Each structure stands twice: as C-alpha cells, then as structure tokens.
PDB file of C-alpha atoms in Angstrom:
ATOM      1  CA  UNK A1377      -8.504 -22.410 -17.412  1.00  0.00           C
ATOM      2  CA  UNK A1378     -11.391 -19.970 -16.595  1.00  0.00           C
ATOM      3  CA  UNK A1379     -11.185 -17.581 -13.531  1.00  0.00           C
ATOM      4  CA  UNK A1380     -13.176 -19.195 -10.436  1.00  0.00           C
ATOM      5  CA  UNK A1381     -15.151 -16.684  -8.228  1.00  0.00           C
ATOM      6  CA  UNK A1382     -12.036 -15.185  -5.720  1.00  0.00           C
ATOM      7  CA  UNK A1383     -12.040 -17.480  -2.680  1.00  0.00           C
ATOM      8  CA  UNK A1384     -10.337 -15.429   0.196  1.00  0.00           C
ATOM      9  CA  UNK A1385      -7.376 -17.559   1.600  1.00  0.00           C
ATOM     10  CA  UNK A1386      -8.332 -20.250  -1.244  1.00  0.00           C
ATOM     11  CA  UNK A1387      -5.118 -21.768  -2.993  1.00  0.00           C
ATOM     12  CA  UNK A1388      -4.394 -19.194  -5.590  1.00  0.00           C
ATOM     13  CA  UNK A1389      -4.796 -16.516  -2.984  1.00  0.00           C
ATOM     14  CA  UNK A1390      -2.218 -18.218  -0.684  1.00  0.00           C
ATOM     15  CA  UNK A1391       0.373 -18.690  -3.713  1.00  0.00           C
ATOM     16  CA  UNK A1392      -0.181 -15.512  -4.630  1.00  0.00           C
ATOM     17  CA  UNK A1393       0.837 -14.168  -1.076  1.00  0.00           C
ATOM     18  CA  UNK A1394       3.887 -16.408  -0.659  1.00  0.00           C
ATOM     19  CA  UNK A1395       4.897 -15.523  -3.912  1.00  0.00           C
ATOM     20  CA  UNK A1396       4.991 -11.458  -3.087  1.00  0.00           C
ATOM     21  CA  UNK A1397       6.416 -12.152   0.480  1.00  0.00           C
ATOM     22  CA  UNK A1398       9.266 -14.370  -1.235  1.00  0.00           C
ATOM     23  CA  UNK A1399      10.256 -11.466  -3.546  1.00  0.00           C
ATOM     24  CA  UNK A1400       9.953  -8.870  -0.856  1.00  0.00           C
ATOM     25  CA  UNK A1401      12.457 -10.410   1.133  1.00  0.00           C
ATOM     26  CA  UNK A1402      14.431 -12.602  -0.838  1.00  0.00           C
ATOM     27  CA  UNK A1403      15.367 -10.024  -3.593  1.00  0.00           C
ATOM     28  CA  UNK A1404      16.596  -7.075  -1.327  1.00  0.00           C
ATOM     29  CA  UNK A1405      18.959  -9.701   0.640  1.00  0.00           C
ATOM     30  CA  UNK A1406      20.341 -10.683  -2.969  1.00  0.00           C
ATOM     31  CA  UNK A1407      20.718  -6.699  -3.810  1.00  0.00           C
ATOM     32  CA  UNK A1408      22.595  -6.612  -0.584  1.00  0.00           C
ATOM     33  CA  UNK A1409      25.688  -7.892  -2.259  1.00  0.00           C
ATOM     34  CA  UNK A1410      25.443  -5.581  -4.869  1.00  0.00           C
ATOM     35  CA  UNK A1411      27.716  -2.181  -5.017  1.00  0.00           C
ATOM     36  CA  UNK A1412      26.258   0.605  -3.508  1.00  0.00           C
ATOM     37  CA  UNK A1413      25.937   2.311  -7.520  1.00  0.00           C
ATOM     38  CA  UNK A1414      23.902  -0.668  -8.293  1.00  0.00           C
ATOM     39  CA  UNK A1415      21.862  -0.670  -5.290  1.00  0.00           C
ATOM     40  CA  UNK A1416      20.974   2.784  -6.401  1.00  0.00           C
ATOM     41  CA  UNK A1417      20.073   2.338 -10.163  1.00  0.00           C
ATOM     42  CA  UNK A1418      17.920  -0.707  -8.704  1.00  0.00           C
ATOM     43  CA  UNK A1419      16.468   2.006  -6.312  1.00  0.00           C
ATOM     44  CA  UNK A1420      15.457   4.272  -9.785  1.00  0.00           C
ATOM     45  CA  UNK A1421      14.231   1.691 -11.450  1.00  0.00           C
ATOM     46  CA  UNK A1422      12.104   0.187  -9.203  1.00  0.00           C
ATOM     47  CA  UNK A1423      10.812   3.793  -8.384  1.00  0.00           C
ATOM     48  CA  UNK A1424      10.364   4.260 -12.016  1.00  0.00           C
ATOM     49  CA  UNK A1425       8.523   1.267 -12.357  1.00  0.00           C
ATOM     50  CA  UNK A1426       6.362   2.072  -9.456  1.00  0.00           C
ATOM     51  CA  UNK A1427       5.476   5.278 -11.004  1.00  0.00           C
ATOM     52  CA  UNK A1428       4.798   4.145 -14.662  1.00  0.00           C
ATOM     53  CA  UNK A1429       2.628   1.767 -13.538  1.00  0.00           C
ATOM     54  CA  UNK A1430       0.145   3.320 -11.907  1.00  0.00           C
ATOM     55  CA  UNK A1431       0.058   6.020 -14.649  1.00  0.00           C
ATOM     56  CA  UNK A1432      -0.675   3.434 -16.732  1.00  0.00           C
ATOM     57  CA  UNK A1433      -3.254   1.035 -15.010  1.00  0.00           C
ATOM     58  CA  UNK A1434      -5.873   3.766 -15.035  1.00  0.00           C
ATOM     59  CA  UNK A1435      -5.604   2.932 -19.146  1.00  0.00           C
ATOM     60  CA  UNK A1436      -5.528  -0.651 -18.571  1.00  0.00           C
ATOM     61  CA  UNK A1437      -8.669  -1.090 -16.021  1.00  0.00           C
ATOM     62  CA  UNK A1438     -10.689   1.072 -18.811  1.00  0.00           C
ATOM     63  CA  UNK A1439     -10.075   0.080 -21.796  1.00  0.00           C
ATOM     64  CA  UNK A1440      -8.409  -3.541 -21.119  1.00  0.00           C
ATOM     65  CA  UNK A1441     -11.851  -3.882 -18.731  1.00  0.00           C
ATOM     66  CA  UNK A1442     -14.243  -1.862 -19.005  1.00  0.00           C
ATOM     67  CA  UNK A1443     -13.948   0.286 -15.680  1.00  0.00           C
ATOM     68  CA  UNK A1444     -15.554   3.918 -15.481  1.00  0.00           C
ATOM     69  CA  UNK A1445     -12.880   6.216 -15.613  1.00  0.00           C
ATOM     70  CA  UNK A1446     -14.776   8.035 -12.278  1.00  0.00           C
ATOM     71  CA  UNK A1447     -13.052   4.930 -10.270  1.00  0.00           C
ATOM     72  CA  UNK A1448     -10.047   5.298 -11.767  1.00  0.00           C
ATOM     73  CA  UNK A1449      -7.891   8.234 -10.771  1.00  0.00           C
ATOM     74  CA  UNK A1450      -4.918   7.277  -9.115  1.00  0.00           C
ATOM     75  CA  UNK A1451      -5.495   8.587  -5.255  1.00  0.00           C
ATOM     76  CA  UNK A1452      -6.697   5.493  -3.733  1.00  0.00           C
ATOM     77  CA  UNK A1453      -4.076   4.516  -0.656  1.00  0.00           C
ATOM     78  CA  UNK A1454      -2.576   2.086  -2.105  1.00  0.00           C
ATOM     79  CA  UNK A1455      -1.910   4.411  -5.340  1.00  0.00           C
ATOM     80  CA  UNK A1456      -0.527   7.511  -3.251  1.00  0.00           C
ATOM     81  CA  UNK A1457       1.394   5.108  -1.785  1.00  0.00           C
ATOM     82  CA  UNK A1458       2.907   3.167  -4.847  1.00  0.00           C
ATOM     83  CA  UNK A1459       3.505   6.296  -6.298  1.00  0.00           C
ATOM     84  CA  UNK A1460       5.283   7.860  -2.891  1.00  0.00           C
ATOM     85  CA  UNK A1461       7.585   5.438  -2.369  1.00  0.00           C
ATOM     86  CA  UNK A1462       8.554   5.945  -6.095  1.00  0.00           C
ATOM     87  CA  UNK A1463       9.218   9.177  -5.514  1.00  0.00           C
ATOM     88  CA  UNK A1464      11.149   8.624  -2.632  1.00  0.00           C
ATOM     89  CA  UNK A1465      13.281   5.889  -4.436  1.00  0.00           C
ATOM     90  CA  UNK A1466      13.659   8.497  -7.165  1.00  0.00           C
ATOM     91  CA  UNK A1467      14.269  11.539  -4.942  1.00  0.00           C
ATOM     92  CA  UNK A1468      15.633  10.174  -1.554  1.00  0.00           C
ATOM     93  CA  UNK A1469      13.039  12.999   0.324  1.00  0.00           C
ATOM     94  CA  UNK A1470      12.060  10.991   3.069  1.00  0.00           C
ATOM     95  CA  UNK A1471       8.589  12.376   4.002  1.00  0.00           C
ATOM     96  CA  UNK A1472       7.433  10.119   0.965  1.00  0.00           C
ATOM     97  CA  UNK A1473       9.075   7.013   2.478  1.00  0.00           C
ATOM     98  CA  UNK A1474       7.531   7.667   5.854  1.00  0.00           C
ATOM     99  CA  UNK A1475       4.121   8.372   4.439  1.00  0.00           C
ATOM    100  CA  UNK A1476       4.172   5.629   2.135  1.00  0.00           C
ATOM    101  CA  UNK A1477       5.769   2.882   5.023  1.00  0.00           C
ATOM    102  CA  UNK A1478       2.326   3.586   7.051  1.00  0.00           C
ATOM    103  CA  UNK A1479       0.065   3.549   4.143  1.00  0.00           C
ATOM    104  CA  UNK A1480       1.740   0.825   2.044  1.00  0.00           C
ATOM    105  CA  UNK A1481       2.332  -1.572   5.248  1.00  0.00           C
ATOM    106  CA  UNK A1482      -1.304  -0.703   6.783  1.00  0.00           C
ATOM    107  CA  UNK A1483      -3.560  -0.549   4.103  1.00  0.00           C
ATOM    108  CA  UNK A1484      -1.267  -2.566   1.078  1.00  0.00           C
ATOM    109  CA  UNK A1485      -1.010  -5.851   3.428  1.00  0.00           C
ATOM    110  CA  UNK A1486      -4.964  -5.105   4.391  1.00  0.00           C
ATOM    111  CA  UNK A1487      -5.754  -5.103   0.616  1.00  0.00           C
ATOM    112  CA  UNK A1488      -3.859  -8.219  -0.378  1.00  0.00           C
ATOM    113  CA  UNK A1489      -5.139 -10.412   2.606  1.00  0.00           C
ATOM    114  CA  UNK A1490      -8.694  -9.069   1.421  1.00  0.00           C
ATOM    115  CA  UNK A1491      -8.786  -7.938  -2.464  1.00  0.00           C
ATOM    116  CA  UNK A1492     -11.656  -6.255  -3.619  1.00  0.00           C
ATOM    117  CA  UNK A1493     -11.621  -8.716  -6.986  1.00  0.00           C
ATOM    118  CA  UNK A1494     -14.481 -10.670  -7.954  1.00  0.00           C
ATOM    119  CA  UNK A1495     -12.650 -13.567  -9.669  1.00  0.00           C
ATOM    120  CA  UNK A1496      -9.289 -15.417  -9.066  1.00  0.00           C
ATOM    121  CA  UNK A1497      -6.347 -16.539 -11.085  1.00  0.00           C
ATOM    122  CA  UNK A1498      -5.933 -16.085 -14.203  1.00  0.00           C
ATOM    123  CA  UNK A1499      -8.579 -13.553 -14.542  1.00  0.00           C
ATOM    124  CA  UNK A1500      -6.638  -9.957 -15.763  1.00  0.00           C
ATOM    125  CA  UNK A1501      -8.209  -8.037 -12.960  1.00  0.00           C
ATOM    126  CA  UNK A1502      -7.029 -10.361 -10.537  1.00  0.00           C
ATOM    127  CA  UNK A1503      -3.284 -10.601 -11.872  1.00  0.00           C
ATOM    128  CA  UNK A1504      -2.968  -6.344 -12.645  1.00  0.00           C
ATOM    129  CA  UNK A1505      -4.329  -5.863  -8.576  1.00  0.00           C
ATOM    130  CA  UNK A1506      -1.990  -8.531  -7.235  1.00  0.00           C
ATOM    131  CA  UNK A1507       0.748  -6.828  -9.401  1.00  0.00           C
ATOM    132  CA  UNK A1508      -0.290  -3.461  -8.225  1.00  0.00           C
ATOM    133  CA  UNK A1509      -0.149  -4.104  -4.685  1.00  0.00           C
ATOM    134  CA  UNK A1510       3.053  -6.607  -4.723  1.00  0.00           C
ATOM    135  CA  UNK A1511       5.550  -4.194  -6.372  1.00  0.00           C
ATOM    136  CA  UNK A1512       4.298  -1.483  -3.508  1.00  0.00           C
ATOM    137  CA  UNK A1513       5.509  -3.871  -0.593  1.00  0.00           C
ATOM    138  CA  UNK A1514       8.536  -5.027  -3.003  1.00  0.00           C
ATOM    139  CA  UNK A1515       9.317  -1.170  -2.820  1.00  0.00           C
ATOM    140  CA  UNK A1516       8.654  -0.892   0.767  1.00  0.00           C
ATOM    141  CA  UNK A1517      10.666  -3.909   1.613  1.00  0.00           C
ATOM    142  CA  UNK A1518      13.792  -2.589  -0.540  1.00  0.00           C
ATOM    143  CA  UNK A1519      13.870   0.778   1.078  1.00  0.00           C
ATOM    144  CA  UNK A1520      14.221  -0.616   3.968  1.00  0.00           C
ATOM    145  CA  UNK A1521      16.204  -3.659   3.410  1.00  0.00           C
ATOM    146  CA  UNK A1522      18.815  -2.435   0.678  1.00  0.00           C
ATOM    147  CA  UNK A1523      18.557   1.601   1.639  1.00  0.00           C
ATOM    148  CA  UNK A1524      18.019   1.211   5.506  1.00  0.00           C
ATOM    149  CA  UNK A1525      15.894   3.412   5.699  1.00  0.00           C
ATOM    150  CA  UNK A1526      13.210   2.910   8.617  1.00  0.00           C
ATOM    151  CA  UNK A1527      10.422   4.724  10.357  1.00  0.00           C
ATOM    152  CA  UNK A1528      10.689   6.626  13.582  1.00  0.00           C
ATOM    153  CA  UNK A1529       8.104   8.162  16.380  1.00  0.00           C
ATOM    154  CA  UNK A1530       7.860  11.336  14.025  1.00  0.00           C
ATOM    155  CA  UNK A1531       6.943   9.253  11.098  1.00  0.00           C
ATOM    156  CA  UNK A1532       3.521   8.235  12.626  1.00  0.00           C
ATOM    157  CA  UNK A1533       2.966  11.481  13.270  1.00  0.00           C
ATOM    158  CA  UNK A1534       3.374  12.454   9.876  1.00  0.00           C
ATOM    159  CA  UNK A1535       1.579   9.561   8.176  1.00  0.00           C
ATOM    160  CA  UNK A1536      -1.462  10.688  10.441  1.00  0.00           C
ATOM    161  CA  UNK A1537      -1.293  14.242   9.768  1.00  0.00           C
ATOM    162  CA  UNK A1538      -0.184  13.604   6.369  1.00  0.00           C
ATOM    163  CA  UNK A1539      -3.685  11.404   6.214  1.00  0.00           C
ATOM    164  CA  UNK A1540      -5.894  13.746   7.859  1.00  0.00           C
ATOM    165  CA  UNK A1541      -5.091  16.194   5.377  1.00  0.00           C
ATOM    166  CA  UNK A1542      -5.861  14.092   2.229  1.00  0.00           C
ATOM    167  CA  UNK A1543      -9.168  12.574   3.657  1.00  0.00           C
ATOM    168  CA  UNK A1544     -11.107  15.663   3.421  1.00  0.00           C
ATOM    169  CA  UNK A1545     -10.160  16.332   0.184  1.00  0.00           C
ATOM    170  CA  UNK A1546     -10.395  12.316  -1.065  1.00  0.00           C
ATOM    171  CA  UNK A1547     -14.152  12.562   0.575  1.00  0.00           C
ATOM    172  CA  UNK A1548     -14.789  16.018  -2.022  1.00  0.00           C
ATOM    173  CA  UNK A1549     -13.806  13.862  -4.747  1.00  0.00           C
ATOM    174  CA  UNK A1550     -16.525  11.291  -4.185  1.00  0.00           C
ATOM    175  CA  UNK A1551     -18.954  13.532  -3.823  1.00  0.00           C
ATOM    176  CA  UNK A1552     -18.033  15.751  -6.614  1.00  0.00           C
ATOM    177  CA  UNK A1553     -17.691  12.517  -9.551  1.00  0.00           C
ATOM    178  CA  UNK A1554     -20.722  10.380  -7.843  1.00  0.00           C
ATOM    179  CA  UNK A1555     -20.909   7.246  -7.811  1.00  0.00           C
ATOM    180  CA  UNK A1556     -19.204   4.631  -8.825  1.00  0.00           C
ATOM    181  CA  UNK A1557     -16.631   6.488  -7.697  1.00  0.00           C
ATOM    182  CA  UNK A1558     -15.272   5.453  -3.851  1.00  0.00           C
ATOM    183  CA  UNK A1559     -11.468   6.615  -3.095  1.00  0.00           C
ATOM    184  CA  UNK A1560     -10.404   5.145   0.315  1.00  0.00           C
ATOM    185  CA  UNK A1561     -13.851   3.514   0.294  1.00  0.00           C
ATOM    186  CA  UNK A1562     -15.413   6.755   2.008  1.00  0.00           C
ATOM    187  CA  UNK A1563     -18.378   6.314   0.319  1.00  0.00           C
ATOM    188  CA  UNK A1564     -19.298   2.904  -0.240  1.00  0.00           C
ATOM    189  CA  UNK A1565     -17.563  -0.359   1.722  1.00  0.00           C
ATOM    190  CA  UNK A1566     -15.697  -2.786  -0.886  1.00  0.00           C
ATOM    191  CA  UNK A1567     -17.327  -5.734  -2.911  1.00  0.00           C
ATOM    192  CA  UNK A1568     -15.459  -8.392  -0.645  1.00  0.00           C
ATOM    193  CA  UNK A1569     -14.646  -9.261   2.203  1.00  0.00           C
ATOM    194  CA  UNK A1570     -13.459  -6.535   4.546  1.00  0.00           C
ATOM    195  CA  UNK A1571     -12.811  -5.550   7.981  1.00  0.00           C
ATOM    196  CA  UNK A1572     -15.055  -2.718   6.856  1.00  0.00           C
ATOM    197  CA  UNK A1573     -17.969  -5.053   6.701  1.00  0.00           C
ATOM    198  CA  UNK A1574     -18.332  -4.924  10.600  1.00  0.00           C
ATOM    199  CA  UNK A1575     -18.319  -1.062  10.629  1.00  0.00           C
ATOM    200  CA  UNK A1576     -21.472   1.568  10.376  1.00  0.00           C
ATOM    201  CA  UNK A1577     -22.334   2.500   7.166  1.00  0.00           C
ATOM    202  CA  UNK A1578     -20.445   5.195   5.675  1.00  0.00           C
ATOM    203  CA  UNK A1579     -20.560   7.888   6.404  1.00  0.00           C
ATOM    204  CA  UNK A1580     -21.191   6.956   9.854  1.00  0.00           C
ATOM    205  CA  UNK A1581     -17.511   4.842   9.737  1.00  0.00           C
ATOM    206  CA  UNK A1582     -15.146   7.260   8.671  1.00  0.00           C
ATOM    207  CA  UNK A1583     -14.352   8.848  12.224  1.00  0.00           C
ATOM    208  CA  UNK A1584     -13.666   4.655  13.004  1.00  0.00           C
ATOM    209  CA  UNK A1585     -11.458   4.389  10.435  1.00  0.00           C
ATOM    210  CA  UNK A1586      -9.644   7.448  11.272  1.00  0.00           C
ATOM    211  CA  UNK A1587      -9.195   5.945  14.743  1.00  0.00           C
ATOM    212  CA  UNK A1588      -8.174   2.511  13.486  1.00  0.00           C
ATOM    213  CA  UNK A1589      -6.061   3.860  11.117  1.00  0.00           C
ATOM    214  CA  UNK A1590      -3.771   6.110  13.961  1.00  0.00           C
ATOM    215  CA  UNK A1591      -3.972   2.682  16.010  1.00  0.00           C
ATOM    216  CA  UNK A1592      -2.731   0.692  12.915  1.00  0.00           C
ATOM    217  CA  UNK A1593       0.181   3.132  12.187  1.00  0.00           C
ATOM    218  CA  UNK A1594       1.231   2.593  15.916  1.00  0.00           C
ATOM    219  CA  UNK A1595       0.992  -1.132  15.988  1.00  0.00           C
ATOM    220  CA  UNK A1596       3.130  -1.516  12.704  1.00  0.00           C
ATOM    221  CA  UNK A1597       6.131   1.093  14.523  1.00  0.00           C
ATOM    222  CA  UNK A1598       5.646  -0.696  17.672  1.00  0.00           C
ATOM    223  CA  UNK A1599       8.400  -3.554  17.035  1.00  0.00           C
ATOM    224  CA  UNK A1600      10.717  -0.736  16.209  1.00  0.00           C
ATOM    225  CA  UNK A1601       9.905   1.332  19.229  1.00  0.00           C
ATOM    226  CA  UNK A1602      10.697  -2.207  21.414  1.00  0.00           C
ATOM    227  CA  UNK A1603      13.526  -2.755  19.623  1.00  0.00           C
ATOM    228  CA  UNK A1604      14.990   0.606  20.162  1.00  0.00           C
ATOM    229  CA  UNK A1605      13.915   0.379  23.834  1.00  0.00           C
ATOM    230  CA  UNK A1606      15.994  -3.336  24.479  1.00  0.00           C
ATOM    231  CA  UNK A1607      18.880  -1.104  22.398  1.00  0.00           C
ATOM    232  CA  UNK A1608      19.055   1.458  24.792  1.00  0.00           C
ATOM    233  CA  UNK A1609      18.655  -0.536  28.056  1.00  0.00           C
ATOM    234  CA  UNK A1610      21.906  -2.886  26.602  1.00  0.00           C
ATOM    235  CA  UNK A1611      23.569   0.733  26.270  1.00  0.00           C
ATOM    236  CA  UNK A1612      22.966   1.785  30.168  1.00  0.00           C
TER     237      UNK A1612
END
C-alpha cells in the first residue's frame, strides 16, 4: 500500500487519533492497579523512552529520510517538551512537568489535529511524527493519571515565563542556521494546514502567537481552576 497525500481528519488521521487517546487513558487506569514500585519503574521507563527517542529521531529523519540536519535539532515544542516530561518522570522536579503539561497539551494536541506531514499512513515520516507526538501525551497523561501530579495557577505562570525566555533564543537559532531551518515555526508557517495560516506573516505573527499561546495555557488550566472553585464552595 503506497502513502496517499495526508488528508487532515481523513480515516487514517482519525484512527490514528483514537488510537493515541485510547492508550493515553486506558493504559494509566490499568497502571493504577499496579504497586506503587511498579508505577515508578513504569514512570523511568517511559521517561527513558521519551528521552532516547528524541535523541535518536534527529538520526532517523536524516539519514532514514533525507532531512537537513539544520531542521533537525531537538528544540522544537513538542521536543522540549517530550524531553521535559522525561526528565520529570526521571527526576520527579516538577518545573519540567509544569512546563511540559502547557507545552505538550497546547502545542502536542495542536500538532496531531494538524501534522505538518505531507503523506499519510504507512509512509515512515508519517508513522515516526505520530509516534513522536503520541508517547508525549502518553507521558503527559501518566503523570497525571498514575503520579497525580497536576498543574496549578503558578504553573501557567511558569510555562509563560518559562516560554518567553526560550523564544528569543529559538528565534537566534533560525536566524543563525538559515533556512530550512524553522524551530517553533518563527520563521516560516508549516507545510499544512494550520491555525497559523490565518496569521500575518512571520515575523509580523510572533507577538500573536505569544498572546495566543498565554490564552491557550489558561484555557487548558481553566477546568482545574472550576473544579477547585465547586471544591471549595462544597467546603464553606
């Protein structure tokens, strides 16, 4: 079977999704019966894994497919955040679990509703990006299923300061390698189909997605912040 040109929402798109969703959920519930010493080593390997893998796709896109190594460093979002919540599974130091909650949940979910992949199922591009970005909410999802850990008002603040900090220094690294290289798409909007198609061109767009990124971070803590608010009216 030869890859089809990537149909957002088409039928391999939509399996895919159900497919990551499924394991996100289902798998920490089953790890919830586990001991608390196996809920950890799962917690180190799935960091681990997290890790090693995008360590290793750099190798993979380049010589697997023929990718310039200038779009290849790791620091894209959804690679700072794959590797953070490693870390954190790793490490336990929460700043990386409340940077990579934000980042994973905002920009992961954006990315695998709208892939920046030119072909679908079973091309290798497709499969390593849906990998990629599934094992990042798988980690996400047992954090905060299995560990318990969630975010708080503090953590948005963090994620957005945390994210002001590295945008400079992403936007130095596209202008220092050149093009083709585009880290948090600073430089260049992606391939396909984006929200980021409806937005000046860069770098006109990057104070807009600043602002839509602190307004994402908030939407995506606003079910906890209602849910501690109905908490603490029961309590009074």
């Amino acid at each position: 079977m030869s890859p089809q040109p990537f149909e957002i929402l088409g039928p391999s798109h939509l399996l895919t999704l159900l497919i990551i969703v499924s394991i996100a959920f289902l798998f920490p519930r089953f790890i919830n019966s586990k001991t608390d010493s196996s809920k950890i080593i799962l917690a180190k390997i799935l960091g681990f894994s997290a890790i090693t893998l995008e360590l290793i796709k750099p190798f993979i896109w380049h010589y697997a497919m023929d990718f310039p190594w200038a779009r290849l460093i790791p620091i894209h979002m959804c690679n700072l955040s794959t590797i953070f919540i490693g870390v954190f599974l790793l490490t336990d130091r929460r700043i990386f679990f409340e940077v990579s909650f934000f980042w994973g949940i905002g920009g992961g979910i954006n990315a695998l509703v709208t892939p920046d992949v030119p072909l679908t199922f079973p091309d290798p591009q497709y499969i390593l990006f849906f990998v990629g970005h599934g094992l990042l909410i798988v980690c996400i999802a047992y954090a905060c299923i299995v560990l318990k850990n969630r975010p708080t008002l503090d953590s948005v603040k963090n994620g957005i300061y945390f994210s002001l900090a590295i945008l400079p220094i992403v936007y130095i690294v596209n202008l220092t390698i050149g093009p083709p290289a585009n880290y948090w798409y600073l430089a260049t909007k992606p391939v396909g189909e984006s929200l980021l198609n409806y937005f000046p061109d860069p770098p006109l767009h990057i104070p807009l997605l600043i602002a839509l990124g602190a307004l994402v971070f908030y939407l995506i803590y606003s079910p906890y912040w209602i849910f501690d608010k109905i908490k603490q009216r029961d309590a009074e």
